[in-house]
Amino acid sequence: DGTIVNADINASAAIAGSKISPAFSANITTTGNAVIGGTTINTAQDKALSIFGTNGSELKLQATNFGGTAADGGAALTCTFGSFFITNNNANGKIHFQTKVSGQSTSEKMVLTQDGKLSIGSTSPSSALQLSKASGDTILELNRTDTNTTGSVGIINFTASDGHSVGSIGMVGDGDNEGGDVVFKTTTAAANNSPFNAATPEVMRITSLGRVGIGTSSPTVKVHQHESSSAANYHQFTNSTTGTAGGDG
């Protein structure tokens, strides 16, 4: 009747045909590597389960009791110290990442929502990227891995819809690997994606000595304001009584 029962299959044998019918109703076990879509097992390269396809391989995991219907239920990939799983409520799905420390319970560390929001430390992000930690541990670190003296250490680049850099906040070396200046750049006429492009110039700097330079990258006193032309250079101080117009204060 076409049924295979308790068959011993040689490790080098291949099962031909477009499908196996009837469907397996029990667990399938193997003591070696398993290959789907191929006829040869390369023990040096193939993993416990290897899937090959002529136009790209796809592994479909579907569990009707994991959230969702039979057509679009969630699924999971698990290992000893963590898991990766997708939940689906018939319309929207989330990708969850869980890890654990030995001796502790598995807990969710990161989630990617159906609308493209990524959260680390929270299950319900409200922004495109959200970092959530307790006790002052919400730290975003930009690390330069090689020794640096005057080059860029790290930059947060703000770009317009065309990808042009309209402003940035960066850290550059102050001449020593253990020191740096905070540099602020902005423009009214962005022309390039790079935060180093001349169209988005430096407008202010806070040096490692605590000096603020406005219009200059080399402030010589606590607050140094420089006008690159011969125009007048003013500081204006106003309050709710004086008003905020150019001549007020």
Coordinates of C-alpha atoms in Angstrom, one line a residue:
D1 CA 0.0 0.0 0.0
G2 CA 3.0 2.3 -0.3
T3 CA 3.6 2.5 3.5
I4 CA 7.2 2.3 4.9
V5 CA 7.3 0.7 8.4
N6 CA 10.4 0.3 10.5
A7 CA 12.8 0.6 7.6
D8 CA 16.6 0.7 7.9
I9 CA 18.0 3.3 5.5
N10 CA 21.7 3.4 4.6
A11 CA 23.3 6.7 5.4
S12 CA 24.3 7.2 1.8
A13 CA 20.9 6.4 0.4
A14 CA 18.5 9.1 -1.1
I15 CA 14.7 9.1 -1.1
A16 CA 13.5 10.2 -4.5
G17 CA 10.1 11.6 -5.4
S18 CA 8.2 14.9 -5.0
K19 CA 6.7 14.1 -1.6
I20 CA 6.3 11.4 1.1
S21 CA 2.8 10.2 1.6
P22 CA 1.1 9.5 3.9
A23 CA 2.3 12.2 6.2
F24 CA 4.4 11.1 9.2
S25 CA 2.3 11.0 12.4
A26 CA 5.2 10.3 14.8
N27 CA 8.6 11.7 15.6
I28 CA 11.4 11.3 13.1
T29 CA 14.8 10.7 14.7
T30 CA 18.3 10.3 13.3
T31 CA 21.7 9.6 14.9
G32 CA 23.6 11.7 12.3
N33 CA 23.2 14.8 10.2
A34 CA 20.0 15.3 8.2
V35 CA 19.9 16.9 4.7
I36 CA 16.8 18.1 2.9
G37 CA 17.2 19.0 -0.8
G38 CA 20.6 17.3 -1.2
T39 CA 21.9 13.8 -1.7
T40 CA 25.3 14.1 -0.1
I41 CA 26.2 14.9 3.5
N42 CA 29.4 16.8 4.0
T43 CA 30.2 16.1 7.7
A44 CA 32.8 18.9 7.8
Q45 CA 30.3 21.6 6.6
D46 CA 26.7 20.4 7.0
K47 CA 25.0 20.9 10.4
A48 CA 22.6 18.7 12.3
L49 CA 19.9 19.8 9.8
S50 CA 20.8 21.3 6.4
I51 CA 18.3 22.6 3.8
F52 CA 19.3 23.2 0.2
G53 CA 17.2 24.7 -2.6
T54 CA 17.8 25.7 -6.2
N55 CA 16.2 29.2 -5.8
G56 CA 16.9 29.7 -2.1
S57 CA 15.9 27.6 0.8
E58 CA 13.0 28.2 3.1
L59 CA 12.3 26.6 6.5
K60 CA 8.6 26.9 7.4
L61 CA 7.6 26.5 11.1
Q62 CA 3.9 26.5 11.9
A63 CA 2.2 25.8 15.2
T64 CA -1.5 26.3 15.4
N65 CA -1.5 26.5 19.2
F66 CA 1.3 29.2 19.3
G67 CA -1.0 32.1 18.5
G68 CA -2.9 32.5 15.3
T69 CA -4.8 30.2 13.0
A70 CA -3.8 27.1 11.1
A71 CA -2.8 29.2 8.2
D72 CA -0.7 31.7 10.0
G73 CA 0.2 30.4 13.4
G74 CA 3.4 31.3 15.2
A75 CA 6.5 29.2 15.6
A76 CA 9.8 29.0 17.4
L77 CA 13.4 27.9 17.2
T78 CA 14.9 27.0 20.6
C79 CA 18.2 26.0 22.0
T80 CA 19.6 25.3 25.5
F81 CA 20.2 28.9 26.4
G82 CA 17.8 30.9 24.3
S83 CA 15.1 31.0 21.7
F84 CA 13.9 32.8 18.6
F85 CA 10.1 32.8 18.0
I86 CA 7.4 34.5 16.0
T87 CA 3.9 35.2 17.3
N88 CA 1.0 36.0 15.0
N89 CA -2.5 37.2 15.8
N90 CA -4.0 36.5 12.3
A91 CA -3.0 40.0 11.1
N92 CA 0.3 41.1 12.8
G93 CA 3.4 39.2 13.9
K94 CA 6.3 39.9 16.2
I95 CA 9.8 38.4 16.3
H96 CA 11.0 37.7 19.8
F97 CA 14.5 37.0 21.0
Q98 CA 15.1 35.2 24.3
T99 CA 18.2 34.3 26.1
K100 CA 19.2 33.0 29.6
V101 CA 22.1 32.7 32.0
S102 CA 22.9 29.2 33.3
G103 CA 20.7 28.4 36.3
Q104 CA 18.2 31.2 35.5
S105 CA 14.9 31.3 33.5
T106 CA 14.8 32.3 29.9
S107 CA 13.6 35.9 29.4
E108 CA 12.9 38.1 26.4
K109 CA 15.7 40.5 25.5
M110 CA 14.7 41.9 22.2
V111 CA 11.6 42.2 20.0
L112 CA 10.9 43.4 16.4
T113 CA 7.3 44.4 16.0
Q114 CA 5.1 44.1 12.9
D115 CA 5.4 47.8 12.1
G116 CA 9.2 47.7 12.1
K117 CA 10.0 48.9 15.6
L118 CA 13.0 47.3 17.4
S119 CA 13.1 47.2 21.2
I120 CA 15.9 46.0 23.5
G121 CA 14.7 45.6 27.0
S122 CA 11.0 46.3 26.3
T123 CA 8.2 44.3 24.7
S124 CA 6.2 47.3 23.4
P125 CA 8.5 49.9 21.7
S126 CA 7.0 53.3 20.9
S127 CA 9.9 54.4 18.6
A128 CA 11.8 53.0 15.7
L129 CA 14.6 52.0 18.1
Q130 CA 14.0 51.8 21.9
L131 CA 16.5 50.9 24.6
S132 CA 15.1 50.1 28.1
K133 CA 17.1 49.3 31.2
A134 CA 16.7 49.9 34.9
S135 CA 19.2 51.5 37.4
G136 CA 20.8 53.9 35.0
D137 CA 22.0 51.1 32.6
T138 CA 20.3 52.6 29.5
I139 CA 23.6 53.3 27.8
L140 CA 24.2 53.6 24.0
E141 CA 27.9 53.0 23.4
L142 CA 29.8 54.0 20.2
N143 CA 33.2 52.3 20.3
R144 CA 36.2 52.9 18.0
T145 CA 38.2 49.7 18.1
D146 CA 41.6 51.1 17.0
T147 CA 43.8 53.7 18.6
N148 CA 42.9 57.2 17.7
T149 CA 44.4 60.7 18.2
T150 CA 42.5 63.3 16.1
G151 CA 40.1 61.3 14.0
S152 CA 36.4 60.6 14.6
V153 CA 35.4 58.4 17.5
G154 CA 31.7 58.1 16.8
I155 CA 28.9 60.1 15.2
I156 CA 25.1 60.3 15.3
N157 CA 24.1 61.5 11.8
F158 CA 20.7 63.1 11.1
T159 CA 19.6 62.8 7.5
A160 CA 16.7 64.3 5.4
S161 CA 14.4 62.2 3.3
D162 CA 16.9 62.3 0.4
G163 CA 19.6 60.9 2.7
H164 CA 21.6 64.1 3.0
S165 CA 23.2 64.9 6.3
V166 CA 21.4 68.0 7.8
G167 CA 23.2 67.7 11.1
S168 CA 25.3 65.5 13.4
I169 CA 26.7 65.1 16.8
G170 CA 30.1 63.5 17.0
M171 CA 33.2 62.9 19.1
V172 CA 36.7 63.5 17.7
G173 CA 40.1 62.9 19.3
D174 CA 41.7 65.8 21.0
G175 CA 45.2 64.6 20.1
D176 CA 45.3 61.8 22.7
N177 CA 43.6 58.4 22.5
E178 CA 42.0 59.1 26.0
G179 CA 40.5 62.5 25.2
G180 CA 37.9 63.9 22.9
D181 CA 35.9 67.0 21.8
V182 CA 32.1 67.0 21.2
V183 CA 31.4 68.5 17.7
F184 CA 28.0 69.8 16.6
K185 CA 27.3 70.3 12.9
T186 CA 24.3 71.7 11.1
T187 CA 23.3 73.3 7.7
T188 CA 20.7 75.0 5.6
A189 CA 21.9 73.3 2.4
A190 CA 22.8 69.7 2.9
A191 CA 24.4 68.1 -0.2
N192 CA 25.7 64.6 0.9
N193 CA 25.0 61.7 3.2
S194 CA 28.4 61.9 4.8
P195 CA 28.6 63.8 8.1
F196 CA 32.1 64.9 7.0
N197 CA 30.8 66.7 3.9
A198 CA 31.7 70.4 3.8
A199 CA 28.1 71.3 3.1
T200 CA 27.3 70.5 6.7
P201 CA 29.9 72.4 8.7
E202 CA 30.8 72.5 12.3
V203 CA 29.0 75.2 14.2
M204 CA 29.9 74.5 17.8
R205 CA 32.4 72.4 19.8
I206 CA 32.9 71.5 23.5
T207 CA 36.5 70.6 24.0
S208 CA 38.0 68.1 26.4
L209 CA 39.1 71.1 28.5
G210 CA 35.5 72.2 29.0
R211 CA 35.7 75.2 26.6
V212 CA 32.8 76.0 24.3
G213 CA 33.6 77.3 20.8
I214 CA 30.9 78.8 18.6
G215 CA 32.1 79.4 15.1
T216 CA 35.6 78.2 16.1
S217 CA 37.0 74.7 16.6
S218 CA 39.8 76.1 18.9
P219 CA 38.2 78.1 21.8
T220 CA 40.8 79.7 24.0
V221 CA 38.5 80.6 26.9
K222 CA 35.5 79.1 28.5
V223 CA 33.1 80.6 25.9
H224 CA 34.7 81.7 22.6
Q225 CA 32.4 83.0 19.9
H226 CA 33.8 83.8 16.5
E227 CA 32.3 85.5 13.4
S228 CA 34.1 84.5 10.2
S229 CA 33.2 87.8 8.5
S230 CA 33.6 91.4 9.5
A231 CA 30.0 91.6 10.7
A232 CA 29.2 92.6 14.3
N233 CA 29.4 89.7 16.8
Y234 CA 26.9 90.0 19.6
H235 CA 25.5 88.1 22.6
Q236 CA 21.8 88.7 23.2
F237 CA 20.1 88.2 26.5
T238 CA 16.3 88.5 26.7
N239 CA 13.5 87.6 29.1
S240 CA 9.7 87.6 29.1
T241 CA 9.6 91.4 29.7
T242 CA 12.1 92.5 27.1
G243 CA 10.8 90.4 24.2
T244 CA 12.8 88.2 21.8
A245 CA 13.3 90.5 18.7
G246 CA 16.7 91.4 17.4
G247 CA 16.9 94.7 19.3
D248 CA 15.4 93.5 22.5
G249 CA 17.3 92.7 25.6

